[in-house]
Amino acid sequence: MRPLIAGNWKMYKSASEVRFFCEEIQKKIGQLSVDLAIFPQAVHLPLFSTIFTATKQNHFFWGPQNIHYKEMGAFTGELSPLAAKEFGSEMVIIGHSERRQFFGETNTSAAERALGAITFGLQPIFCVGETLEEREANRTMEVIDQQLAPLFSLVKEPSSSFSIAYEPVWAIGTGKTATALQAQEVQQQIRKRIESSWGKENAAKCRILYGGSVKPENAKEILSQPDVDGALVGGASLEVGSFLSIAAAANQ
Ligand code: 13P
């Protein structure tokens, strides 16, 4: 399966910094042997479509960090999947732990957004993961099962490029990475859950990404695990050099 290295820019970068990154990466990506995606603040999506219009690579994608599940309506402050698509978005992050922690996203609302994404033709990256307290209480898979349950009941058939990102909350922005073995252990279980709900073929097609303090120094080990099909990178995706080093590690 072709790995996906995705950069979640969260609430970082000014327009001129976005432009600088895009122009730099455009010079350096050449023929990509992995899929690359960037998730900027939604207001910066038009910059991506402008800069990459003439030079869009098949394997370079962008999209928002969240979307509403309806195409339009009286939902102040939300983003329509169709508006995101107007600016070339092909993917979207759904249910990130920061959305859950700070903005009241629930397992059900995340599942609804994933269904909305599929309905309107965006490829979701659906995030799951446990807190440190939950891991220490040996509740990791119980929590992930709860996060996945509404998704499996609402989405009967995933889109061809559905991704699930395992992002242990304790590893996000903390510099603490799950060991390659910890990531593999959980991601193997996630693949089994996909298989029992969506079948063997979809389980083999769904990409399962790892996220949480992925850096050029640890990427290779994590990405070499059989059930790690890519990475969702925060801090280290903000700089072209480190983002591309992670992409290179996925390729080895
Ligand atoms: P960091 O790579 O900064 O830990 O962030 C991970 C993340 O939240 C990606 O979605």
Coordinates of N, CA and C and ligand atoms in Angstrom, one line a residue:
M1 N 0.9 -1.2 0.0 CA 0.0 0.0 0.0 C 0.9 1.3 0.0
R2 N 0.5 2.2 -0.8 CA 1.3 3.5 -0.9 C 1.2 4.3 0.4
P3 N 2.3 4.6 1.1 CA 2.2 5.3 2.4 C 1.6 6.7 2.2
L4 N 1.0 7.2 3.2 CA 0.5 8.6 3.2 C 1.2 9.4 4.4
I5 N 1.9 10.4 4.0 CA 2.5 11.3 5.0 C 1.8 12.6 5.0
A6 N 1.0 12.9 6.1 CA 0.1 14.0 6.1 C 0.6 15.0 7.2
G7 N 0.5 16.3 6.9 CA 0.9 17.3 7.8 C -0.3 18.1 8.3
N8 N -0.5 18.0 9.6 CA -1.6 18.8 10.2 C -1.0 20.0 10.8
W9 N -1.3 21.1 10.1 CA -0.7 22.4 10.5 C -1.4 23.1 11.7
K10 N -2.5 22.5 12.1 CA -3.2 23.1 13.3 C -3.4 24.6 13.0
M11 N -3.3 25.4 14.1 CA -3.5 26.9 13.9 C -2.2 27.6 13.8
Y12 N -1.4 27.1 12.9 CA -0.1 27.8 12.6 C 0.0 28.3 11.2
K13 N 0.9 29.2 11.0 CA 1.3 29.8 9.7 C 0.5 31.0 9.2
S14 N 1.2 32.0 8.8 CA 0.6 33.2 8.2 C 0.5 32.9 6.7
A15 N -0.3 33.7 6.0 CA -0.4 33.5 4.5 C 1.0 33.5 3.8
S16 N 1.9 34.4 4.3 CA 3.2 34.5 3.6 C 4.0 33.2 3.9
E17 N 3.9 32.7 5.1 CA 4.6 31.4 5.5 C 4.0 30.3 4.7
V18 N 2.7 30.3 4.5 CA 2.1 29.2 3.7 C 2.7 29.2 2.3
R19 N 2.7 30.4 1.7 CA 3.2 30.6 0.3 C 4.6 30.1 0.2
F20 N 5.4 30.5 1.2 CA 6.8 30.1 1.2 C 7.0 28.6 1.2
F21 N 6.2 27.9 2.1 CA 6.3 26.5 2.2 C 5.9 25.8 0.8
C22 N 4.8 26.3 0.3 CA 4.2 25.7 -1.0 C 5.3 25.9 -2.1
E23 N 5.9 27.1 -2.2 CA 6.8 27.3 -3.3 C 8.1 26.4 -3.1
E24 N 8.5 26.2 -1.8 CA 9.6 25.4 -1.5 C 9.3 23.9 -1.9
I25 N 8.2 23.5 -1.4 CA 7.9 22.0 -1.6 C 7.7 21.7 -3.1
Q26 N 7.1 22.7 -3.8 CA 6.9 22.5 -5.2 C 8.2 22.3 -5.9
K27 N 9.3 23.0 -5.5 CA 10.6 22.8 -6.1 C 11.1 21.4 -5.8
K28 N 10.8 20.9 -4.7 CA 11.5 19.7 -4.2 C 10.8 18.4 -4.3
I29 N 9.5 18.4 -4.6 CA 8.8 17.1 -4.5 C 9.1 16.2 -5.7
G30 N 9.4 16.7 -6.9 CA 9.7 15.9 -8.0 C 8.7 14.7 -8.2
Q31 N 9.2 13.6 -8.5 CA 8.3 12.4 -8.6 C 8.1 11.8 -7.3
L32 N 6.9 11.9 -6.7 CA 6.7 11.4 -5.4 C 6.4 9.9 -5.4
S33 N 7.1 9.2 -4.4 CA 6.8 7.8 -4.3 C 5.9 7.4 -3.1
V34 N 5.5 8.5 -2.4 CA 4.5 8.3 -1.3 C 3.4 9.4 -1.6
D35 N 2.3 9.2 -0.9 CA 1.3 10.3 -1.0 C 1.6 11.3 0.1
L36 N 1.5 12.6 -0.3 CA 1.8 13.6 0.7 C 0.5 14.5 0.8
A37 N 0.2 14.9 2.0 CA -1.0 15.8 2.2 C -0.7 16.9 3.2
I38 N -1.2 18.0 3.0 CA -1.1 19.1 4.0 C -2.5 19.6 4.4
F39 N -2.7 19.8 5.7 CA -4.0 20.3 6.2 C -3.7 21.7 6.9
P40 N -3.9 22.8 6.1 CA -3.6 24.1 6.7 C -4.9 24.6 7.4
Q41 N -4.9 25.8 7.9 CA -6.1 26.5 8.3 C -7.0 26.7 7.1
A42 N -8.3 26.5 7.3 CA -9.2 26.5 6.1 C -9.0 27.7 5.2
V43 N -8.8 28.9 5.9 CA -8.7 30.1 5.2 C -7.5 30.1 4.2
H44 N -6.5 29.2 4.4 CA -5.4 29.2 3.5 C -5.5 28.2 2.3
L45 N -6.7 27.4 2.3 CA -6.8 26.5 1.2 C -6.7 27.1 -0.2
P46 N -7.3 28.3 -0.4 CA -7.2 28.9 -1.7 C -5.8 29.1 -2.2
L47 N -4.9 29.4 -1.2 CA -3.5 29.6 -1.6 C -2.9 28.3 -2.3
F48 N -3.3 27.1 -1.7 CA -2.9 25.8 -2.3 C -3.4 25.7 -3.7
S49 N -4.7 26.0 -3.8 CA -5.2 25.8 -5.2 C -4.6 26.7 -6.2
T50 N -4.3 28.0 -5.8 CA -3.7 28.9 -6.7 C -2.3 28.4 -7.0
I51 N -1.5 28.1 -6.0 CA -0.1 27.8 -6.2 C 0.1 26.5 -7.0
F52 N -0.8 25.5 -6.7 CA -0.6 24.2 -7.4 C -1.4 24.0 -8.6
T53 N -2.2 25.0 -9.0 CA -3.1 24.7 -10.2 C -2.3 24.1 -11.4
A54 N -1.2 24.8 -11.8 CA -0.6 24.3 -13.0 C 0.3 23.1 -12.7
T55 N 0.7 22.9 -11.5 CA 1.7 21.9 -11.2 C 1.2 20.8 -10.3
K56 N -0.1 20.6 -10.2 CA -0.6 19.6 -9.2 C -0.1 18.2 -9.5
Q57 N 0.5 17.6 -8.5 CA 1.0 16.3 -8.7 C -0.1 15.3 -8.3
N58 N -0.1 14.1 -8.9 CA -1.1 13.1 -8.6 C -1.1 12.7 -7.1
H59 N 0.1 12.8 -6.5 CA 0.3 12.3 -5.2 C 0.4 13.4 -4.1
F60 N 0.0 14.6 -4.4 CA 0.1 15.7 -3.4 C -1.3 16.2 -3.2
F61 N -1.7 16.2 -2.0 CA -3.1 16.5 -1.6 C -3.2 17.6 -0.5
W62 N -4.3 18.3 -0.4 CA -4.5 19.1 0.7 C -6.0 19.1 1.1
G63 N -6.3 19.7 2.3 CA -7.7 19.8 2.7 C -7.8 20.4 4.1
P64 N -9.0 20.6 4.6 CA -9.2 21.2 5.9 C -9.0 20.2 7.1
Q65 N -9.0 20.8 8.3 CA -8.8 20.0 9.5 C -10.1 19.6 10.1
N66 N -11.2 19.9 9.5 CA -12.5 19.6 10.0 C -13.5 20.0 8.9
I67 N -14.7 19.3 8.9 CA -15.7 19.9 8.0 C -17.1 19.5 8.7
H68 N -18.1 20.3 8.2 CA -19.5 19.9 8.6 C -19.9 18.8 7.7
Y69 N -21.0 18.1 8.2 CA -21.4 16.9 7.4 C -22.5 17.3 6.4
K70 N -23.0 18.6 6.4 CA -24.0 19.0 5.4 C -23.3 19.9 4.4
E71 N -23.9 20.0 3.2 CA -23.2 20.8 2.2 C -23.4 22.3 2.4
M72 N -24.5 22.7 3.1 CA -24.7 24.1 3.4 C -25.8 24.2 4.5
G73 N -25.9 25.4 5.1 CA -27.0 25.5 6.1 C -26.6 26.6 7.1
A74 N -27.5 26.8 8.1 CA -27.3 27.8 9.2 C -26.4 27.2 10.3
F75 N -25.1 27.1 10.0 CA -24.2 26.5 10.9 C -23.0 27.4 11.1
T76 N -23.2 28.5 11.8 CA -22.2 29.6 12.0 C -20.9 29.0 12.4
G77 N -19.8 29.4 11.7 CA -18.5 29.0 12.1 C -18.0 27.7 11.5
E78 N -18.9 27.0 10.8 CA -18.6 25.7 10.3 C -18.1 25.8 8.8
L79 N -17.5 24.7 8.3 CA -17.0 24.7 6.9 C -17.7 23.6 6.1
S80 N -18.3 24.0 5.0 CA -19.0 23.1 4.1 C -18.0 22.2 3.3
P81 N -18.2 20.9 3.2 CA -17.3 20.1 2.4 C -17.2 20.6 1.0
L82 N -18.3 21.2 0.5 CA -18.3 21.6 -0.9 C -17.4 22.9 -1.1
A83 N -17.5 23.8 0.0 CA -16.6 25.0 -0.1 C -15.2 24.5 -0.1
A84 N -14.9 23.5 0.7 CA -13.5 23.0 0.8 C -13.0 22.5 -0.6
K85 N -14.0 21.8 -1.2 CA -13.6 21.2 -2.5 C -13.4 22.2 -3.6
E86 N -14.1 23.3 -3.5 CA -14.0 24.4 -4.5 C -12.5 24.8 -4.6
F87 N -11.8 24.6 -3.5 CA -10.4 25.0 -3.5 C -9.4 23.8 -3.5
G88 N -9.9 22.8 -4.2 CA -9.0 21.7 -4.5 C -8.8 20.6 -3.4
S89 N -9.5 20.8 -2.3 CA -9.4 19.8 -1.2 C -9.8 18.4 -1.7
E90 N -9.0 17.4 -1.3 CA -9.4 16.1 -1.6 C -9.5 15.2 -0.4
M91 N -8.9 15.7 0.7 CA -8.9 14.9 2.0 C -9.3 15.8 3.1
V92 N -9.7 15.2 4.3 CA -10.0 16.0 5.4 C -9.7 15.3 6.7
I93 N -9.2 16.0 7.7 CA -9.0 15.3 9.0 C -10.3 15.4 9.8
I94 N -10.7 14.3 10.4 CA -12.0 14.2 11.2 C -11.7 13.7 12.6
G95 N -12.3 14.3 13.6 CA -12.2 13.8 14.9 C -10.9 13.9 15.6
H96 N -10.1 14.9 15.2 CA -8.8 15.0 15.9 C -9.0 15.2 17.4
S97 N -8.1 14.7 18.2 CA -8.3 14.8 19.7 C -8.4 16.2 20.2
E98 N -7.8 17.2 19.5 CA -7.9 18.6 19.9 C -9.4 19.1 19.6
R99 N -10.0 18.6 18.6 CA -11.4 18.9 18.4 C -12.3 18.3 19.5
R100 N -11.9 17.1 19.9 CA -12.7 16.4 20.9 C -12.5 17.1 22.3
Q101 N -11.2 17.5 22.5 CA -10.9 18.1 23.8 C -11.4 19.5 24.0
F102 N -11.2 20.3 23.0 CA -11.5 21.7 23.1 C -12.9 22.2 22.5
F103 N -13.4 21.4 21.6 CA -14.6 21.9 20.8 C -15.8 20.9 20.9
G104 N -15.8 20.0 21.8 CA -16.9 19.2 22.1 C -17.2 18.1 21.0
E105 N -16.3 17.8 20.2 CA -16.5 16.8 19.2 C -16.7 15.4 19.9
T106 N -17.7 14.7 19.5 CA -17.9 13.4 20.1 C -17.7 12.3 19.1
N107 N -17.8 11.0 19.6 CA -17.6 9.9 18.7 C -18.7 9.9 17.7
T108 N -19.9 10.3 18.1 CA -21.0 10.4 17.1 C -20.8 11.5 16.1
S109 N -20.5 12.7 16.6 CA -20.4 13.8 15.6 C -19.2 13.6 14.7
A110 N -18.1 12.9 15.2 CA -17.0 12.7 14.3 C -17.4 11.7 13.2
A111 N -18.2 10.7 13.6 CA -18.7 9.7 12.6 C -19.6 10.3 11.6
E112 N -20.4 11.3 12.0 CA -21.3 12.0 11.1 C -20.5 12.8 10.1
R113 N -19.4 13.4 10.6 CA -18.6 14.2 9.7 C -17.9 13.3 8.7
A114 N -17.5 12.1 9.2 CA -16.8 11.2 8.2 C -17.8 10.8 7.1
L115 N -19.0 10.5 7.5 CA -20.0 10.1 6.5 C -20.2 11.3 5.5
G116 N -20.3 12.5 6.1 CA -20.5 13.7 5.2 C -19.3 13.8 4.2
A117 N -18.1 13.6 4.7 CA -16.9 13.7 3.9 C -17.0 12.7 2.7
I118 N -17.4 11.5 3.0 CA -17.5 10.5 2.0 C -18.6 10.8 1.0
T119 N -19.7 11.3 1.5 CA -20.9 11.6 0.7 C -20.5 12.7 -0.3
F120 N -19.7 13.7 0.1 CA -19.3 14.8 -0.8 C -17.9 14.6 -1.4
G121 N -17.4 13.4 -1.3 CA -16.2 13.1 -2.1 C -14.9 13.6 -1.5
L122 N -14.8 13.7 -0.2 CA -13.5 14.0 0.5 C -13.0 12.7 1.2
Q123 N -11.8 12.5 1.1 CA -11.2 11.3 1.8 C -10.9 11.6 3.3
P124 N -11.6 10.9 4.2 CA -11.4 11.2 5.6 C -10.1 10.6 6.2
I125 N -9.5 11.3 7.1 CA -8.5 10.7 8.0 C -9.2 10.8 9.4
F126 N -9.6 9.7 9.8 CA -10.4 9.6 11.1 C -9.5 9.3 12.3
C127 N -9.5 10.2 13.2 CA -8.5 10.1 14.3 C -9.1 9.4 15.6
V128 N -8.3 8.5 16.1 CA -8.7 7.9 17.4 C -7.4 7.9 18.3
G129 N -7.6 7.6 19.6 CA -6.4 7.5 20.4 C -6.8 7.7 21.9
E130 N -6.0 7.1 22.8 CA -6.3 7.1 24.2 C -5.5 8.2 24.9
T131 N -5.9 8.6 26.1 CA -5.1 9.5 27.0 C -4.2 8.6 27.8
L132 N -3.3 9.3 28.4 CA -2.3 8.5 29.3 C -3.0 7.7 30.4
E133 N -4.0 8.4 31.0 CA -4.7 7.8 32.1 C -5.4 6.5 31.6
E134 N -6.0 6.6 30.4 CA -6.6 5.4 29.8 C -5.6 4.3 29.5
R135 N -4.5 4.7 28.9 CA -3.5 3.6 28.6 C -3.0 3.0 29.9
E136 N -2.8 3.8 30.9 CA -2.3 3.2 32.2 C -3.3 2.3 32.9
A137 N -4.6 2.6 32.6 CA -5.6 1.7 33.1 C -5.9 0.5 32.2
N138 N -5.1 0.3 31.2 CA -5.2 -0.8 30.2 C -6.5 -0.7 29.5
R139 N -7.0 0.6 29.2 CA -8.2 0.7 28.5 C -8.1 1.2 27.0
T140 N -6.9 1.1 26.5 CA -6.6 1.6 25.2 C -7.6 1.1 24.1
M141 N -7.7 -0.2 24.0 CA -8.6 -0.7 22.9 C -10.1 -0.5 23.2
E142 N -10.4 -0.5 24.5 CA -11.8 -0.2 24.9 C -12.2 1.2 24.4
V143 N -11.3 2.2 24.6 CA -11.6 3.6 24.2 C -11.6 3.7 22.7
I144 N -10.7 3.0 22.0 CA -10.7 3.1 20.6 C -11.9 2.4 20.0
D145 N -12.4 1.3 20.6 CA -13.6 0.7 20.1 C -14.8 1.6 20.3
Q146 N -14.8 2.4 21.4 CA -15.9 3.3 21.6 C -15.8 4.4 20.5
Q147 N -14.6 4.8 20.2 CA -14.5 5.9 19.2 C -14.9 5.4 17.8
L148 N -14.6 4.1 17.5 CA -14.9 3.6 16.2 C -16.4 3.1 16.0
A149 N -17.0 2.8 17.1 CA -18.4 2.2 17.0 C -19.4 3.0 16.2
P150 N -19.6 4.3 16.5 CA -20.5 5.1 15.6 C -20.1 5.2 14.2
L151 N -18.8 5.2 13.9 CA -18.2 5.2 12.6 C -18.7 4.0 11.8
F152 N -18.4 2.8 12.5 CA -18.8 1.5 11.8 C -20.3 1.4 11.6
S153 N -21.1 2.0 12.5 CA -22.5 1.8 12.3 C -23.1 2.8 11.3
L154 N -22.5 4.0 11.2 CA -23.0 5.0 10.2 C -22.5 4.8 8.8
V155 N -21.2 4.4 8.7 CA -20.6 4.3 7.4 C -20.6 2.8 7.1
K156 N -21.4 2.4 6.1 CA -21.5 1.0 5.8 C -20.4 0.6 4.8
E157 N -20.0 1.5 4.0 CA -18.9 1.2 3.0 C -18.0 2.4 3.0
P158 N -16.7 2.2 3.4 CA -15.8 3.3 3.3 C -15.4 3.7 1.9
S159 N -15.0 4.9 1.7 CA -14.5 5.3 0.4 C -13.2 4.5 0.1
S160 N -12.8 4.5 -1.2 CA -11.6 3.7 -1.5 C -10.4 4.2 -0.7
S161 N -10.3 5.5 -0.4 CA -9.1 5.9 0.3 C -9.5 6.4 1.7
F162 N -10.0 5.5 2.5 CA -10.3 5.9 3.9 C -9.1 5.7 4.8
S163 N -8.7 6.6 5.6 CA -7.6 6.4 6.6 C -8.1 6.6 8.0
I164 N -7.5 5.8 8.9 CA -7.7 6.0 10.3 C -6.3 6.4 10.9
A165 N -6.3 7.4 11.7 CA -5.0 7.8 12.3 C -5.1 7.4 13.8
Y166 N -4.1 6.6 14.2 CA -4.0 6.3 15.6 C -3.1 7.4 16.2
E167 N -3.7 8.2 17.1 CA -2.9 9.3 17.7 C -3.1 9.2 19.2
P168 N -2.2 8.6 19.9 CA -2.3 8.5 21.3 C -2.2 10.0 21.9
V169 N -3.2 10.4 22.7 CA -3.2 11.8 23.1 C -2.0 12.2 23.8
W170 N -1.4 11.2 24.6 CA -0.2 11.5 25.4 C 1.0 11.7 24.6
A171 N 1.0 11.4 23.3 CA 2.1 11.6 22.4 C 2.1 12.8 21.5
I172 N 0.9 13.5 21.6 CA 0.8 14.7 20.7 C 1.4 15.9 21.3
G173 N 2.4 16.4 20.5 CA 3.0 17.7 20.9 C 3.8 17.6 22.2
T174 N 4.1 16.4 22.7 CA 4.8 16.2 24.0 C 6.2 15.8 23.8
G175 N 6.6 15.4 22.6 CA 7.9 14.8 22.4 C 8.0 13.3 22.8
K176 N 6.9 12.8 23.4 CA 6.9 11.4 23.7 C 6.2 10.6 22.6
T177 N 7.0 9.8 22.0 CA 6.4 9.0 20.9 C 6.0 7.6 21.4
A178 N 5.0 7.1 20.9 CA 4.7 5.6 21.2 C 5.9 4.9 20.6
T179 N 6.3 3.8 21.2 CA 7.4 3.0 20.5 C 6.8 2.4 19.3
A180 N 7.6 2.0 18.4 CA 7.2 1.4 17.1 C 6.3 0.1 17.5
L181 N 6.7 -0.6 18.5 CA 5.9 -1.8 18.9 C 4.5 -1.4 19.5
Q182 N 4.5 -0.3 20.3 CA 3.2 0.1 20.8 C 2.2 0.5 19.7
A183 N 2.8 1.3 18.7 CA 2.0 1.7 17.6 C 1.5 0.5 16.8
Q184 N 2.4 -0.5 16.5 CA 2.0 -1.7 15.8 C 1.0 -2.5 16.5
E185 N 1.1 -2.6 17.8 CA 0.2 -3.4 18.6 C -1.2 -2.9 18.4
V186 N -1.4 -1.5 18.6 CA -2.7 -0.9 18.5 C -3.2 -1.0 17.1
Q187 N -2.4 -0.6 16.1 CA -2.8 -0.5 14.8 C -3.2 -1.9 14.2
Q188 N -2.5 -2.9 14.6 CA -2.9 -4.3 14.2 C -4.4 -4.6 14.7
Q189 N -4.7 -4.1 15.9 CA -6.0 -4.3 16.4 C -7.0 -3.5 15.7
I190 N -6.6 -2.3 15.3 CA -7.5 -1.4 14.5 C -7.8 -2.1 13.2
R191 N -6.8 -2.7 12.6 CA -7.0 -3.3 11.3 C -8.0 -4.5 11.5
K192 N -7.9 -5.2 12.6 CA -8.9 -6.3 12.8 C -10.3 -5.8 13.0
R193 N -10.4 -4.6 13.6 CA -11.8 -4.0 13.8 C -12.3 -3.6 12.4
I194 N -11.5 -3.1 11.6 CA -11.9 -2.7 10.2 C -12.4 -3.9 9.5
E195 N -11.6 -5.0 9.7 CA -12.0 -6.2 8.9 C -13.3 -6.8 9.4
S196 N -13.5 -6.8 10.7 CA -14.8 -7.3 11.2 C -16.0 -6.4 10.8
S197 N -15.8 -5.1 10.6 CA -16.9 -4.3 10.3 C -17.1 -4.0 8.8
W198 N -16.0 -3.9 8.1 CA -16.0 -3.5 6.7 C -15.5 -4.6 5.8
G199 N -15.0 -5.7 6.3 CA -14.5 -6.8 5.5 C -13.0 -6.7 5.2
K200 N -12.6 -7.9 4.8 CA -11.1 -8.1 4.5 C -10.6 -7.2 3.5
E201 N -11.3 -7.0 2.4 CA -10.8 -6.2 1.3 C -10.6 -4.8 1.7
N202 N -11.6 -4.2 2.5 CA -11.4 -2.8 2.9 C -10.3 -2.7 4.0
A203 N -10.2 -3.7 4.8 CA -9.1 -3.7 5.8 C -7.8 -3.6 5.2
A204 N -7.6 -4.3 4.1 CA -6.3 -4.3 3.4 C -6.1 -2.9 2.7
K205 N -7.2 -2.3 2.3 CA -7.1 -1.0 1.5 C -7.0 0.2 2.4
C206 N -7.6 0.2 3.7 CA -7.6 1.3 4.5 C -6.2 1.6 5.0
R207 N -5.8 2.9 5.0 CA -4.5 3.2 5.5 C -4.6 3.5 7.0
I208 N -3.7 2.9 7.8 CA -3.7 3.3 9.2 C -2.5 4.0 9.5
L209 N -2.7 5.3 9.9 CA -1.5 6.2 10.1 C -1.2 6.3 11.6
Y210 N 0.0 6.6 11.9 CA 0.4 6.9 13.3 C 0.7 8.4 13.4
G211 N 0.2 9.0 14.5 CA 0.5 10.4 14.8 C 0.8 10.6 16.2
G212 N 1.8 11.5 16.5 CA 2.2 11.8 17.9 C 3.7 11.9 17.9
S213 N 4.2 13.2 17.8 CA 5.6 13.4 17.9 C 6.5 12.7 16.9
V214 N 5.9 12.5 15.7 CA 6.7 11.9 14.6 C 7.7 12.9 14.1
K215 N 9.0 12.5 14.0 CA 10.1 13.4 13.6 C 11.0 12.6 12.6
P216 N 11.8 13.4 11.9 CA 12.7 12.6 11.0 C 13.5 11.5 11.7
E217 N 13.9 11.8 13.0 CA 14.7 10.8 13.7 C 14.0 9.5 14.1
N218 N 12.7 9.6 14.3 CA 12.0 8.3 14.7 C 11.1 7.8 13.6
A219 N 11.0 8.5 12.5 CA 10.0 8.1 11.5 C 10.2 6.7 10.9
K220 N 11.5 6.4 10.6 CA 11.8 5.2 9.9 C 11.4 4.0 10.7
E221 N 11.7 4.0 12.0 CA 11.3 2.8 12.8 C 9.8 2.6 12.9
I222 N 9.1 3.7 13.1 CA 7.7 3.6 13.2 C 7.0 3.2 11.9
L223 N 7.5 3.8 10.8 CA 6.9 3.5 9.5 C 7.3 2.1 9.0
S224 N 8.2 1.5 9.6 CA 8.6 0.2 9.1 C 7.7 -0.9 9.7
Q225 N 6.8 -0.6 10.6 CA 5.9 -1.6 11.1 C 4.8 -2.0 10.1
P226 N 4.4 -3.3 10.1 CA 3.5 -3.7 9.0 C 2.1 -3.0 9.0
D227 N 1.6 -2.6 10.2 CA 0.3 -2.0 10.2 C 0.4 -0.4 10.3
V228 N 1.6 0.1 10.1 CA 1.7 1.6 10.0 C 1.9 2.0 8.5
D229 N 0.8 2.5 8.0 CA 0.8 2.8 6.6 C 1.1 4.3 6.3
G230 N 1.6 5.0 7.3 CA 1.9 6.4 7.1 C 1.8 7.1 8.4
A231 N 1.9 8.5 8.3 CA 2.0 9.3 9.5 C 1.2 10.5 9.4
L232 N 0.6 10.9 10.5 CA -0.1 12.2 10.6 C 0.8 13.1 11.5
V233 N 1.5 14.1 10.9 CA 2.6 14.8 11.6 C 2.1 16.2 11.9
G234 N 2.4 16.6 13.1 CA 2.1 18.0 13.5 C 3.3 18.9 13.4
G235 N 4.0 19.1 14.5 CA 5.1 20.1 14.5 C 6.1 19.9 13.4
A236 N 6.5 18.7 13.1 CA 7.6 18.4 12.2 C 7.1 18.6 10.7
S237 N 5.8 18.9 10.5 CA 5.3 19.1 9.1 C 5.4 20.6 8.8
L238 N 5.8 21.4 9.7 CA 5.7 22.9 9.5 C 6.9 23.4 8.7
E239 N 7.9 22.5 8.6 CA 9.1 22.9 7.9 C 9.3 21.9 6.7
V240 N 9.5 22.4 5.5 CA 9.6 21.6 4.3 C 10.7 20.5 4.5
G241 N 11.8 20.8 5.0 CA 12.9 19.9 5.1 C 12.6 18.7 6.0
S242 N 12.0 19.0 7.2 CA 11.7 17.8 8.1 C 10.5 17.0 7.6
F243 N 9.5 17.7 6.9 CA 8.4 17.0 6.4 C 8.9 16.0 5.3
L244 N 9.8 16.5 4.4 CA 10.2 15.6 3.3 C 11.2 14.5 3.8
S245 N 11.9 14.8 4.9 CA 12.7 13.7 5.5 C 11.8 12.6 6.0
I246 N 10.7 12.9 6.6 CA 9.7 11.9 7.1 C 9.2 11.1 5.9
A247 N 8.9 11.9 4.8 CA 8.4 11.2 3.6 C 9.4 10.3 3.0
A248 N 10.7 10.7 3.1 CA 11.8 9.8 2.6 C 11.9 8.6 3.5
A249 N 11.7 8.7 4.8 CA 11.8 7.6 5.7 C 10.7 6.5 5.3
A250 N 9.5 7.0 4.9 CA 8.4 6.1 4.6 C 8.7 5.3 3.3
N251 N 9.7 5.8 2.6 CA 10.0 5.2 1.3 C 11.1 4.2 1.3
Q252 N 11.7 4.0 2.5 CA 12.8 3.1 2.6 C 12.4 1.7 2.9
Ligands
13P1 P1 2.8 16.4 16.8 O1 3.5 15.7 15.7 O2 3.2 17.8 16.9 O3 2.9 15.6 18.1 O4 1.2 16.4 16.5 C1 0.6 15.3 16.1 C2 -0.8 15.6 15.7 O5 -1.6 16.0 16.4 C3 -1.1 15.4 14.2 O6 -2.5 15.5 14.0

